[in-house]
PDB file of C-alpha atoms and ligand atoms in Angstrom:
ATOM      1  CA  MET A   1       0.068  -0.117  -0.255  1.00  0.00           C
ATOM      2  CA  ARG A   2       1.654   3.115  -1.190  1.00  0.00           C
ATOM      3  CA  LEU A   3       0.247   5.483   1.121  1.00  0.00           C
ATOM      4  CA  LEU A   4       1.738   3.443   4.189  1.00  0.00           C
ATOM      5  CA  LYS A   5       4.895   3.086   2.519  1.00  0.00           C
ATOM      6  CA  GLU A   6       5.454   6.649   1.792  1.00  0.00           C
ATOM      7  CA  ARG A   7       4.698   7.372   5.461  1.00  0.00           C
ATOM      8  CA  ILE A   8       7.156   4.633   6.675  1.00  0.00           C
ATOM      9  CA  LEU A   9       9.832   6.557   4.471  1.00  0.00           C
ATOM     10  CA  LYS A  10       8.746   9.877   5.879  1.00  0.00           C
ATOM     11  CA  ASP A  11       8.255   9.233   9.392  1.00  0.00           C
ATOM     12  CA  GLY A  12       9.596   5.925  10.360  1.00  0.00           C
ATOM     13  CA  VAL A  13      12.969   5.609  12.337  1.00  0.00           C
ATOM     14  CA  VAL A  14      15.062   2.407  12.037  1.00  0.00           C
ATOM     15  CA  LYS A  15      16.556   1.364  15.542  1.00  0.00           C
ATOM     16  CA  PRO A  16      18.985  -1.202  16.175  1.00  0.00           C
ATOM     17  CA  GLY A  17      17.703  -4.584  17.018  1.00  0.00           C
ATOM     18  CA  ASN A  18      15.657  -4.832  13.825  1.00  0.00           C
ATOM     19  CA  VAL A  19      13.053  -2.522  15.508  1.00  0.00           C
ATOM     20  CA  LEU A  20      11.203   0.157  12.983  1.00  0.00           C
ATOM     21  CA  LYS A  21      10.040   3.022  15.148  1.00  0.00           C
ATOM     22  CA  VAL A  22       6.401   4.359  13.987  1.00  0.00           C
ATOM     23  CA  ASP A  23       5.205   5.846  16.871  1.00  0.00           C
ATOM     24  CA  SER A  24       4.336   9.242  15.145  1.00  0.00           C
ATOM     25  CA  PHE A  25       1.628   7.747  13.428  1.00  0.00           C
ATOM     26  CA  LEU A  26       0.893   4.067  14.271  1.00  0.00           C
ATOM     27  CA  ASN A  27       1.924   2.717  17.689  1.00  0.00           C
ATOM     28  CA  HIS A  28       1.693   5.987  19.888  1.00  0.00           C
ATOM     29  CA  GLN A  29       0.343   8.673  18.074  1.00  0.00           C
ATOM     30  CA  MET A  30      -2.388   7.370  15.608  1.00  0.00           C
ATOM     31  CA  ASP A  31      -2.926   8.966  12.258  1.00  0.00           C
ATOM     32  CA  ILE A  32      -6.751   7.965  11.616  1.00  0.00           C
ATOM     33  CA  GLU A  33      -7.179   8.874   8.162  1.00  0.00           C
ATOM     34  CA  LEU A  34      -4.111   6.635   7.137  1.00  0.00           C
ATOM     35  CA  PHE A  35      -5.757   4.062   9.546  1.00  0.00           C
ATOM     36  CA  ASN A  36      -8.923   4.545   7.418  1.00  0.00           C
ATOM     37  CA  GLU A  37      -7.305   3.887   4.213  1.00  0.00           C
ATOM     38  CA  MET A  38      -5.717   0.954   5.730  1.00  0.00           C
ATOM     39  CA  GLY A  39      -9.116  -0.518   6.852  1.00  0.00           C
ATOM     40  CA  LYS A  40     -10.457   0.004   3.409  1.00  0.00           C
ATOM     41  CA  GLU A  41      -7.630  -1.712   2.068  1.00  0.00           C
ATOM     42  CA  PHE A  42      -8.186  -4.704   4.348  1.00  0.00           C
ATOM     43  CA  LYS A  43     -11.888  -4.652   2.983  1.00  0.00           C
ATOM     44  CA  ARG A  44     -10.675  -4.933  -0.526  1.00  0.00           C
ATOM     45  CA  LEU A  45      -8.167  -7.809   0.132  1.00  0.00           C
ATOM     46  CA  PHE A  46     -10.574  -9.737   2.045  1.00  0.00           C
ATOM     47  CA  ALA A  47     -13.987  -8.772   0.261  1.00  0.00           C
ATOM     48  CA  ASP A  48     -14.414 -12.546  -0.495  1.00  0.00           C
ATOM     49  CA  ARG A  49     -14.218 -13.976   3.056  1.00  0.00           C
ATOM     50  CA  PRO A  50     -17.323 -14.279   5.017  1.00  0.00           C
ATOM     51  CA  ILE A  51     -15.652 -12.593   8.108  1.00  0.00           C
ATOM     52  CA  ASN A  52     -17.957 -11.918  11.347  1.00  0.00           C
ATOM     53  CA  LYS A  53     -15.386 -10.871  13.663  1.00  0.00           C
ATOM     54  CA  ILE A  54     -12.047  -9.382  13.792  1.00  0.00           C
ATOM     55  CA  LEU A  55      -9.552 -10.665  16.339  1.00  0.00           C
ATOM     56  CA  THR A  56      -6.575  -8.560  17.551  1.00  0.00           C
ATOM     57  CA  ILE A  57      -4.081  -8.098  20.409  1.00  0.00           C
ATOM     58  CA  GLU A  58      -3.625  -5.308  22.990  1.00  0.00           C
ATOM     59  CA  ALA A  59      -2.349  -2.803  22.712  1.00  0.00           C
ATOM     60  CA  SER A  60      -1.281  -1.549  19.099  1.00  0.00           C
ATOM     61  CA  GLY A  61      -3.661  -3.805  17.000  1.00  0.00           C
ATOM     62  CA  ILE A  62      -6.723  -2.264  18.510  1.00  0.00           C
ATOM     63  CA  GLY A  63      -6.826   1.004  16.647  1.00  0.00           C
ATOM     64  CA  ILE A  64      -6.285  -0.602  13.431  1.00  0.00           C
ATOM     65  CA  ALA A  65      -8.723  -3.154  13.890  1.00  0.00           C
ATOM     66  CA  CYS A  66     -11.420  -0.929  15.013  1.00  0.00           C
ATOM     67  CA  VAL A  67     -11.406   1.407  12.175  1.00  0.00           C
ATOM     68  CA  ALA A  68     -10.847  -1.573   9.684  1.00  0.00           C
ATOM     69  CA  ALA A  69     -13.947  -3.352  11.362  1.00  0.00           C
ATOM     70  CA  GLN A  70     -16.285  -0.186  10.374  1.00  0.00           C
ATOM     71  CA  TYR A  71     -15.584  -1.545   6.601  1.00  0.00           C
ATOM     72  CA  PHE A  72     -16.607  -5.073   7.481  1.00  0.00           C
ATOM     73  CA  ASN A  73     -19.496  -4.098   9.849  1.00  0.00           C
ATOM     74  CA  VAL A  74     -18.366  -6.620  12.612  1.00  0.00           C
ATOM     75  CA  PRO A  75     -17.279  -6.446  16.145  1.00  0.00           C
ATOM     76  CA  VAL A  76     -13.508  -6.257  17.214  1.00  0.00           C
ATOM     77  CA  VAL A  77     -12.434  -8.675  20.253  1.00  0.00           C
ATOM     78  CA  PHE A  78      -8.743  -8.171  21.608  1.00  0.00           C
ATOM     79  CA  ALA A  79      -6.680 -10.666  23.149  1.00  0.00           C
ATOM     80  CA  LYS A  80      -6.086  -9.194  26.657  1.00  0.00           C
ATOM     81  CA  LYS A  81      -2.627  -9.661  28.436  1.00  0.00           C
ATOM     82  CA  ALA A  82      -3.342 -11.189  31.827  1.00  0.00           C
ATOM     83  CA  GLN A  83      -1.700 -12.492  34.952  1.00  0.00           C
ATOM     84  CA  SER A  84      -1.406 -16.249  35.098  1.00  0.00           C
ATOM     85  CA  ILE A  85      -2.928 -16.480  38.372  1.00  0.00           C
ATOM     86  CA  ASN A  86      -6.134 -14.649  37.168  1.00  0.00           C
ATOM     87  CA  ILE A  87      -6.962 -17.133  34.465  1.00  0.00           C
ATOM     88  CA  ASP A  88     -10.062 -19.243  35.063  1.00  0.00           C
ATOM     89  CA  GLY A  89     -11.856 -21.738  33.058  1.00  0.00           C
ATOM     90  CA  ASP A  90     -14.008 -19.017  31.138  1.00  0.00           C
ATOM     91  CA  VAL A  91     -11.346 -17.954  28.889  1.00  0.00           C
ATOM     92  CA  TYR A  92      -9.021 -19.309  26.143  1.00  0.00           C
ATOM     93  CA  SER A  93      -5.436 -18.389  26.973  1.00  0.00           C
ATOM     94  CA  THR A  94      -2.041 -18.679  25.248  1.00  0.00           C
ATOM     95  CA  LYS A  95       1.513 -17.602  25.998  1.00  0.00           C
ATOM     96  CA  ILE A  96       3.318 -14.946  23.646  1.00  0.00           C
ATOM     97  CA  GLU A  97       7.057 -14.085  23.492  1.00  0.00           C
ATOM     98  CA  SER A  98       6.969 -10.260  22.723  1.00  0.00           C
ATOM     99  CA  PHE A  99       9.635  -9.326  20.227  1.00  0.00           C
ATOM    100  CA  THR A 100       9.962  -5.730  21.379  1.00  0.00           C
ATOM    101  CA  HIS A 101      10.083  -6.439  25.196  1.00  0.00           C
ATOM    102  CA  LYS A 102      11.784  -9.891  24.867  1.00  0.00           C
ATOM    103  CA  LYS A 103       9.572 -11.332  27.547  1.00  0.00           C
ATOM    104  CA  THR A 104       6.889 -13.952  27.739  1.00  0.00           C
ATOM    105  CA  TYR A 105       3.218 -13.080  28.863  1.00  0.00           C
ATOM    106  CA  GLU A 106      -0.017 -14.666  28.695  1.00  0.00           C
ATOM    107  CA  VAL A 107      -3.001 -13.496  26.737  1.00  0.00           C
ATOM    108  CA  ILE A 108      -6.766 -14.501  27.235  1.00  0.00           C
ATOM    109  CA  VAL A 109      -9.912 -14.189  25.017  1.00  0.00           C
ATOM    110  CA  SER A 110     -13.449 -14.847  27.057  1.00  0.00           C
ATOM    111  CA  LYS A 111     -15.275 -17.898  25.904  1.00  0.00           C
ATOM    112  CA  LYS A 112     -18.361 -15.540  25.661  1.00  0.00           C
ATOM    113  CA  PHE A 113     -16.718 -13.694  22.759  1.00  0.00           C
ATOM    114  CA  ILE A 114     -15.211 -16.602  20.321  1.00  0.00           C
ATOM    115  CA  SER A 115     -16.937 -19.527  19.180  1.00  0.00           C
ATOM    116  CA  GLN A 116     -16.835 -22.323  16.462  1.00  0.00           C
ATOM    117  CA  GLN A 117     -19.578 -20.020  14.800  1.00  0.00           C
ATOM    118  CA  ASP A 118     -16.818 -17.353  14.229  1.00  0.00           C
ATOM    119  CA  HIS A 119     -15.019 -16.699  11.052  1.00  0.00           C
ATOM    120  CA  VAL A 120     -12.272 -14.220  12.281  1.00  0.00           C
ATOM    121  CA  LEU A 121      -9.856 -12.136  10.468  1.00  0.00           C
ATOM    122  CA  ILE A 122      -6.758 -11.447  12.467  1.00  0.00           C
ATOM    123  CA  ILE A 123      -5.203  -7.907  12.387  1.00  0.00           C
ATOM    124  CA  ASP A 124      -1.965  -6.472  14.033  1.00  0.00           C
ATOM    125  CA  ASP A 125       0.418  -3.628  13.360  1.00  0.00           C
ATOM    126  CA  PHE A 126       3.557  -5.753  13.088  1.00  0.00           C
ATOM    127  CA  LEU A 127       4.639  -9.055  11.815  1.00  0.00           C
ATOM    128  CA  ALA A 128       8.279  -9.954  12.974  1.00  0.00           C
ATOM    129  CA  ASN A 129       9.003 -13.436  14.187  1.00  0.00           C
ATOM    130  CA  GLY A 130       5.125 -14.533  14.242  1.00  0.00           C
ATOM    131  CA  CYS A 131       4.727 -15.014  17.930  1.00  0.00           C
ATOM    132  CA  ALA A 132       1.774 -13.150  18.338  1.00  0.00           C
ATOM    133  CA  LEU A 133      -0.006 -14.280  15.422  1.00  0.00           C
ATOM    134  CA  ILE A 134       0.553 -17.807  16.386  1.00  0.00           C
ATOM    135  CA  GLY A 135      -0.875 -16.840  19.741  1.00  0.00           C
ATOM    136  CA  LEU A 136      -3.977 -15.553  18.335  1.00  0.00           C
ATOM    137  CA  ILE A 137      -4.384 -18.502  15.607  1.00  0.00           C
ATOM    138  CA  ASP A 138      -4.031 -20.760  18.755  1.00  0.00           C
ATOM    139  CA  ILE A 139      -6.817 -18.944  20.532  1.00  0.00           C
ATOM    140  CA  ALA A 140      -9.016 -19.035  17.411  1.00  0.00           C
ATOM    141  CA  ALA A 141      -8.155 -22.975  16.964  1.00  0.00           C
ATOM    142  CA  SER A 142      -9.183 -23.445  20.894  1.00  0.00           C
ATOM    143  CA  ALA A 143     -12.291 -21.969  20.288  1.00  0.00           C
ATOM    144  CA  GLY A 144     -13.112 -24.078  17.048  1.00  0.00           C
ATOM    145  CA  ALA A 145     -13.219 -20.673  15.263  1.00  0.00           C
ATOM    146  CA  THR A 146     -12.231 -20.461  11.563  1.00  0.00           C
ATOM    147  CA  VAL A 147      -9.518 -18.119  10.454  1.00  0.00           C
ATOM    148  CA  GLU A 148     -10.391 -16.494   7.254  1.00  0.00           C
ATOM    149  CA  GLY A 149      -7.310 -14.333   6.906  1.00  0.00           C
ATOM    150  CA  ILE A 150      -4.631 -12.152   8.342  1.00  0.00           C
ATOM    151  CA  GLY A 151      -4.156  -8.699   7.874  1.00  0.00           C
ATOM    152  CA  ILE A 152      -0.953  -7.043   9.018  1.00  0.00           C
ATOM    153  CA  ALA A 153       0.128  -3.507   8.528  1.00  0.00           C
ATOM    154  CA  VAL A 154       3.924  -3.933   8.356  1.00  0.00           C
ATOM    155  CA  GLU A 155       5.514  -7.095   7.834  1.00  0.00           C
ATOM    156  CA  LYS A 156       9.152  -7.480   8.415  1.00  0.00           C
ATOM    157  CA  GLY A 157      10.019  -9.666   5.478  1.00  0.00           C
ATOM    158  CA  PHE A 158      13.584 -10.512   6.625  1.00  0.00           C
ATOM    159  CA  GLN A 159      12.402 -12.057   9.718  1.00  0.00           C
ATOM    160  CA  SER A 160      10.769 -15.619  10.040  1.00  0.00           C
ATOM    161  CA  GLY A 161       6.990 -14.969  10.845  1.00  0.00           C
ATOM    162  CA  GLY A 162       5.814 -14.265   7.283  1.00  0.00           C
ATOM    163  CA  ASP A 163       6.926 -17.719   6.129  1.00  0.00           C
ATOM    164  CA  ILE A 164       5.767 -19.510   9.149  1.00  0.00           C
ATOM    165  CA  ILE A 165       2.312 -18.233   8.618  1.00  0.00           C
ATOM    166  CA  ARG A 166       2.142 -18.654   4.852  1.00  0.00           C
ATOM    167  CA  ASN A 167       3.517 -22.276   5.319  1.00  0.00           C
ATOM    168  CA  MET A 168       0.456 -22.919   7.942  1.00  0.00           C
ATOM    169  CA  GLY A 169      -1.953 -22.321   4.581  1.00  0.00           C
ATOM    170  CA  LEU A 170      -3.274 -18.946   5.852  1.00  0.00           C
ATOM    171  CA  ARG A 171      -3.936 -16.145   3.811  1.00  0.00           C
ATOM    172  CA  LEU A 172      -1.898 -13.267   4.844  1.00  0.00           C
ATOM    173  CA  GLU A 173      -1.903 -10.034   3.669  1.00  0.00           C
ATOM    174  CA  SER A 174       0.467  -7.505   4.583  1.00  0.00           C
ATOM    175  CA  LEU A 175       0.175  -3.674   3.584  1.00  0.00           C
ATOM    176  CA  ALA A 176       3.956  -3.091   3.476  1.00  0.00           C
ATOM    177  CA  ILE A 177       6.590  -5.526   3.516  1.00  0.00           C
ATOM    178  CA  VAL A 178       9.887  -4.379   4.695  1.00  0.00           C
ATOM    179  CA  GLU A 179      12.720  -6.331   2.724  1.00  0.00           C
ATOM    180  CA  SER A 180      15.455  -4.538   4.696  1.00  0.00           C
ATOM    181  CA  MET A 181      16.479  -1.716   6.744  1.00  0.00           C
ATOM    182  CA  ASN A 182      19.475  -0.365   7.931  1.00  0.00           C
ATOM    183  CA  PRO A 183      19.950   1.608  11.370  1.00  0.00           C
ATOM    184  CA  GLU A 184      23.072   3.127  10.349  1.00  0.00           C
ATOM    185  CA  ASP A 185      21.588   5.153   7.524  1.00  0.00           C
ATOM    186  CA  GLY A 186      18.276   4.665   8.344  1.00  0.00           C
ATOM    187  CA  THR A 187      17.280   3.406   5.015  1.00  0.00           C
ATOM    188  CA  VAL A 188      14.093   0.926   4.448  1.00  0.00           C
ATOM    189  CA  VAL A 189      13.604  -1.063   1.266  1.00  0.00           C
ATOM    190  CA  PHE A 190      10.333  -2.882   0.508  1.00  0.00           C
ATOM    191  CA  ARG A 191       9.601  -5.986  -1.338  1.00  0.00           C
ATOM    192  CA  ASP A 192       7.607  -4.888  -4.150  1.00  0.00           C
ATOM    193  CA  GLY A 193       9.126  -1.340  -4.293  1.00  0.00           C
ATOM    194  CA  MET A 194       6.547   1.351  -3.934  1.00  0.00           C
ATOM    195  CA  ASN A 195       3.660  -0.797  -5.290  1.00  0.00           C
TER     196      ASN A 195
HETATM  197  P1  5GP B   1       6.129 -10.928  16.559  1.00  0.00           P
HETATM  198  O1  5GP B   1       5.343 -11.752  17.636  1.00  0.00           O
HETATM  199  O2  5GP B   1       5.700 -11.385  14.877  1.00  0.00           O
HETATM  200  O3  5GP B   1       7.492 -11.520  16.710  1.00  0.00           O
HETATM  201  O4  5GP B   1       6.028  -9.729  16.750  1.00  0.00           O
HETATM  202  C1  5GP B   1       4.875  -8.772  16.454  1.00  0.00           C
HETATM  203  C2  5GP B   1       4.681  -7.937  17.819  1.00  0.00           C
HETATM  204  O5  5GP B   1       5.831  -7.421  18.343  1.00  0.00           O
HETATM  205  C3  5GP B   1       3.910  -6.981  17.080  1.00  0.00           C
HETATM  206  O6  5GP B   1       2.391  -6.800  17.764  1.00  0.00           O
HETATM  207  C4  5GP B   1       4.569  -5.428  17.584  1.00  0.00           C
HETATM  208  O7  5GP B   1       3.767  -4.995  18.546  1.00  0.00           O
HETATM  209  C5  5GP B   1       5.675  -5.843  17.898  1.00  0.00           C
HETATM  210  N1  5GP B   1       6.641  -5.374  16.995  1.00  0.00           N
HETATM  211  C6  5GP B   1       7.708  -6.372  16.425  1.00  0.00           C
HETATM  212  N2  5GP B   1       8.515  -5.896  15.434  1.00  0.00           N
HETATM  213  C7  5GP B   1       8.386  -4.390  15.706  1.00  0.00           C
HETATM  214  C8  5GP B   1       8.979  -3.331  15.125  1.00  0.00           C
HETATM  215  O8  5GP B   1       9.844  -3.349  14.448  1.00  0.00           O
HETATM  216  N3  5GP B   1       8.250  -2.263  15.573  1.00  0.00           N
HETATM  217  C9  5GP B   1       7.276  -2.114  16.237  1.00  0.00           C
HETATM  218  N4  5GP B   1       7.186  -0.709  16.635  1.00  0.00           N
HETATM  219  N5  5GP B   1       6.772  -3.069  16.817  1.00  0.00           N
HETATM  220  C10 5GP B   1       7.005  -4.145  16.400  1.00  0.00           C
END
Protein backbone atom coordinates (compact mmCIF):
# COMPACT_ATOMS: atom_id res chain seq x y z
CA MET A 1 0.00 0.00 0.00
CA ARG A 2 1.75 3.06 -1.31
CA LEU A 3 0.39 5.55 1.25
CA LEU A 4 1.68 3.48 4.18
CA LYS A 5 5.06 2.92 2.53
CA GLU A 6 5.46 6.64 1.86
CA ARG A 7 4.65 7.37 5.49
CA ILE A 8 7.18 4.81 6.72
CA LEU A 9 9.85 6.41 4.52
CA LYS A 10 8.91 9.87 5.77
CA ASP A 11 8.39 9.25 9.49
CA GLY A 12 9.63 5.75 10.36
CA VAL A 13 12.87 5.47 12.33
CA VAL A 14 15.09 2.40 12.05
CA LYS A 15 16.40 1.36 15.47
CA PRO A 16 19.11 -1.15 16.27
CA GLY A 17 17.79 -4.67 16.94
CA ASN A 18 15.58 -4.82 13.84
CA VAL A 19 13.00 -2.45 15.28
CA LEU A 20 11.15 0.02 13.07
CA LYS A 21 9.77 2.83 15.16
CA VAL A 22 6.53 4.24 13.81
CA ASP A 23 5.16 5.82 16.93
CA SER A 24 4.37 9.18 15.34
CA PHE A 25 1.58 7.68 13.18
CA LEU A 26 0.87 4.08 14.15
CA ASN A 27 1.97 2.92 17.59
CA HIS A 28 1.56 5.88 19.91
CA GLN A 29 0.15 8.88 18.08
CA MET A 30 -2.26 7.41 15.52
CA ASP A 31 -3.07 8.92 12.12
CA ILE A 32 -6.71 8.00 11.72
CA GLU A 33 -6.91 9.09 8.09
CA LEU A 34 -4.14 6.62 7.33
CA PHE A 35 -5.86 3.95 9.47
CA ASN A 36 -9.01 4.59 7.47
CA GLU A 37 -7.22 3.92 4.19
CA MET A 38 -5.68 0.80 5.72
CA GLY A 39 -9.12 -0.40 6.84
CA LYS A 40 -10.50 0.14 3.33
CA GLU A 41 -7.60 -1.82 1.87
CA PHE A 42 -8.13 -4.74 4.26
CA LYS A 43 -11.79 -4.80 3.22
CA ARG A 44 -10.79 -4.84 -0.46
CA LEU A 45 -8.29 -7.65 0.12
CA PHE A 46 -10.66 -9.84 2.14
CA ALA A 47 -13.96 -8.91 0.44
CA ASP A 48 -14.51 -12.52 -0.64
CA ARG A 49 -14.27 -13.94 2.88
CA PRO A 50 -17.29 -14.45 5.20
CA ILE A 51 -15.76 -12.52 8.11
CA ASN A 52 -18.01 -11.94 11.13
CA LYS A 53 -15.41 -10.85 13.68
CA ILE A 54 -12.00 -9.21 13.88
CA LEU A 55 -9.51 -10.58 16.39
CA THR A 56 -6.50 -8.55 17.50
CA ILE A 57 -4.18 -8.15 20.47
CA GLU A 58 -3.64 -5.28 22.85
CA ALA A 59 -2.37 -2.69 22.57
CA SER A 60 -1.20 -1.62 19.13
CA GLY A 61 -3.55 -3.80 17.08
CA ILE A 62 -6.71 -2.34 18.59
CA GLY A 63 -6.82 1.01 16.80
CA ILE A 64 -6.21 -0.47 13.37
CA ALA A 65 -8.71 -3.27 13.99
CA CYS A 66 -11.44 -0.86 15.13
CA VAL A 67 -11.12 1.39 12.09
CA ALA A 68 -11.05 -1.64 9.76
CA ALA A 69 -14.10 -3.12 11.50
CA GLN A 70 -16.22 -0.23 10.30
CA TYR A 71 -15.71 -1.47 6.74
CA PHE A 72 -16.59 -5.06 7.66
CA ASN A 73 -19.48 -4.08 9.99
CA VAL A 74 -18.33 -6.60 12.55
CA PRO A 75 -17.22 -6.45 16.21
CA VAL A 76 -13.60 -6.44 17.33
CA VAL A 77 -12.33 -8.75 20.06
CA PHE A 78 -8.86 -8.16 21.44
CA ALA A 79 -6.72 -10.65 23.30
CA LYS A 80 -5.95 -9.16 26.71
CA LYS A 81 -2.69 -9.45 28.52
CA ALA A 82 -3.32 -11.23 31.82
CA GLN A 83 -1.55 -12.52 34.89
CA SER A 84 -1.45 -16.33 34.85
CA ILE A 85 -2.86 -16.40 38.38
CA ASN A 86 -6.06 -14.67 37.23
CA ILE A 87 -6.86 -17.16 34.50
CA ASP A 88 -9.98 -19.22 35.04
CA GLY A 89 -11.93 -21.70 32.93
CA ASP A 90 -14.03 -19.07 31.20
CA VAL A 91 -11.23 -17.98 28.90
CA TYR A 92 -9.01 -19.29 26.15
CA SER A 93 -5.39 -18.47 26.88
CA THR A 94 -2.02 -18.73 25.21
CA LYS A 95 1.54 -17.63 25.86
CA ILE A 96 3.23 -15.10 23.60
CA GLU A 97 6.85 -14.06 23.51
CA SER A 98 7.10 -10.33 22.95
CA PHE A 99 9.46 -9.25 20.17
CA THR A 100 9.87 -5.71 21.42
CA HIS A 101 10.04 -6.45 25.15
CA LYS A 102 11.73 -9.87 25.02
CA LYS A 103 9.51 -11.44 27.64
CA THR A 104 6.74 -14.00 27.65
CA TYR A 105 3.24 -13.05 28.67
CA GLU A 106 -0.13 -14.71 28.71
CA VAL A 107 -3.10 -13.41 26.72
CA ILE A 108 -6.73 -14.36 27.13
CA VAL A 109 -10.01 -14.12 25.26
CA SER A 110 -13.27 -14.79 27.06
CA LYS A 111 -15.16 -17.86 25.81
CA LYS A 112 -18.18 -15.54 25.55
CA PHE A 113 -16.63 -13.69 22.64
CA ILE A 114 -15.21 -16.37 20.36
CA SER A 115 -16.78 -19.66 19.33
CA GLN A 116 -16.92 -22.23 16.56
CA GLN A 117 -19.50 -20.10 14.77
CA ASP A 118 -16.93 -17.39 14.20
CA HIS A 119 -15.04 -16.63 11.00
CA VAL A 120 -12.29 -14.30 12.08
CA LEU A 121 -9.96 -11.87 10.41
CA ILE A 122 -6.86 -11.43 12.56
CA ILE A 123 -5.34 -7.94 12.42
CA ASP A 124 -2.11 -6.66 13.94
CA ASP A 125 0.30 -3.79 13.43
CA PHE A 126 3.59 -5.69 12.92
CA LEU A 127 4.71 -9.15 11.93
CA ALA A 128 8.25 -10.05 13.00
CA ASN A 129 8.86 -13.62 14.19
CA GLY A 130 5.18 -14.48 14.23
CA CYS A 131 4.73 -15.17 17.95
CA ALA A 132 1.82 -12.78 18.40
CA LEU A 133 -0.01 -14.22 15.37
CA ILE A 134 0.64 -17.82 16.37
CA GLY A 135 -0.87 -17.01 19.77
CA LEU A 136 -3.98 -15.52 18.17
CA ILE A 137 -4.29 -18.47 15.76
CA ASP A 138 -3.98 -20.79 18.75
CA ILE A 139 -6.82 -19.00 20.55
CA ALA A 140 -9.02 -19.20 17.45
CA ALA A 141 -8.22 -22.93 17.13
CA SER A 142 -9.04 -23.55 20.81
CA ALA A 143 -12.43 -21.95 20.24
CA GLY A 144 -13.03 -23.92 17.02
CA ALA A 145 -13.29 -20.64 15.09
CA THR A 146 -12.19 -20.39 11.44
CA VAL A 147 -9.33 -18.04 10.57
CA GLU A 148 -10.41 -16.49 7.27
CA GLY A 149 -7.31 -14.40 6.91
CA ILE A 150 -4.66 -12.27 8.54
CA GLY A 151 -4.12 -8.58 7.85
CA ILE A 152 -0.89 -6.92 8.93
CA ALA A 153 0.15 -3.29 8.54
CA VAL A 154 3.94 -3.80 8.46
CA GLU A 155 5.61 -7.16 7.87
CA LYS A 156 9.36 -7.35 8.32
CA GLY A 157 10.04 -9.77 5.48
CA PHE A 158 13.57 -10.51 6.63
CA GLN A 159 12.27 -12.11 9.83
CA SER A 160 10.70 -15.55 9.98
CA GLY A 161 7.05 -14.84 10.80
CA GLY A 162 5.74 -14.34 7.26
CA ASP A 163 7.07 -17.68 6.03
CA ILE A 164 5.84 -19.52 9.11
CA ILE A 165 2.30 -18.17 8.74
CA ARG A 166 2.11 -18.66 4.95
CA ASN A 167 3.44 -22.21 5.36
CA MET A 168 0.50 -22.89 7.68
CA GLY A 169 -1.69 -22.36 4.61
CA LEU A 170 -3.24 -19.18 5.97
CA ARG A 171 -3.99 -16.18 3.82
CA LEU A 172 -1.71 -13.40 5.00
CA GLU A 173 -1.90 -9.90 3.51
CA SER A 174 0.61 -7.28 4.62
CA LEU A 175 0.14 -3.68 3.52
CA ALA A 176 3.89 -3.02 3.54
CA ILE A 177 6.61 -5.66 3.53
CA VAL A 178 10.02 -4.35 4.58
CA GLU A 179 12.72 -6.32 2.80
CA SER A 180 15.63 -4.68 4.57
CA MET A 181 16.37 -1.76 6.83
CA ASN A 182 19.60 -0.22 8.02
CA PRO A 183 19.96 1.46 11.42
CA GLU A 184 23.24 3.10 10.31
CA ASP A 185 21.81 5.25 7.53
CA GLY A 186 18.08 4.82 8.27
CA THR A 187 17.19 3.34 4.87
CA VAL A 188 14.15 1.12 4.45
CA VAL A 189 13.64 -1.02 1.32
CA PHE A 190 10.27 -2.61 0.49
CA ARG A 191 9.79 -6.04 -1.10
CA ASP A 192 7.67 -4.82 -4.03
CA GLY A 193 9.15 -1.38 -4.31
CA MET A 194 6.52 1.31 -3.73
CA ASN A 195 3.63 -0.73 -5.20
P1 LIG B 1 6.19 -11.10 16.52
O1 LIG B 1 5.30 -11.72 17.56
O2 LIG B 1 5.72 -11.32 15.11
O3 LIG B 1 7.65 -11.48 16.71
O4 LIG B 1 6.15 -9.54 16.78
C1 LIG B 1 4.96 -8.85 16.55
C2 LIG B 1 4.66 -7.89 17.67
O5 LIG B 1 5.83 -7.24 18.14
C3 LIG B 1 3.75 -6.82 17.13
O6 LIG B 1 2.48 -6.95 17.75
C4 LIG B 1 4.40 -5.50 17.49
O7 LIG B 1 3.70 -4.91 18.56
C5 LIG B 1 5.79 -5.84 17.94
N1 LIG B 1 6.83 -5.53 16.93
C6 LIG B 1 7.62 -6.42 16.28
N2 LIG B 1 8.52 -5.81 15.52
C7 LIG B 1 8.30 -4.49 15.64
C8 LIG B 1 8.93 -3.33 15.06
O8 LIG B 1 9.89 -3.39 14.28
N3 LIG B 1 8.42 -2.13 15.42
C9 LIG B 1 7.36 -2.02 16.28
N4 LIG B 1 6.93 -0.78 16.54
N5 LIG B 1 6.75 -3.08 16.85
C10 LIG B 1 7.22 -4.30 16.53
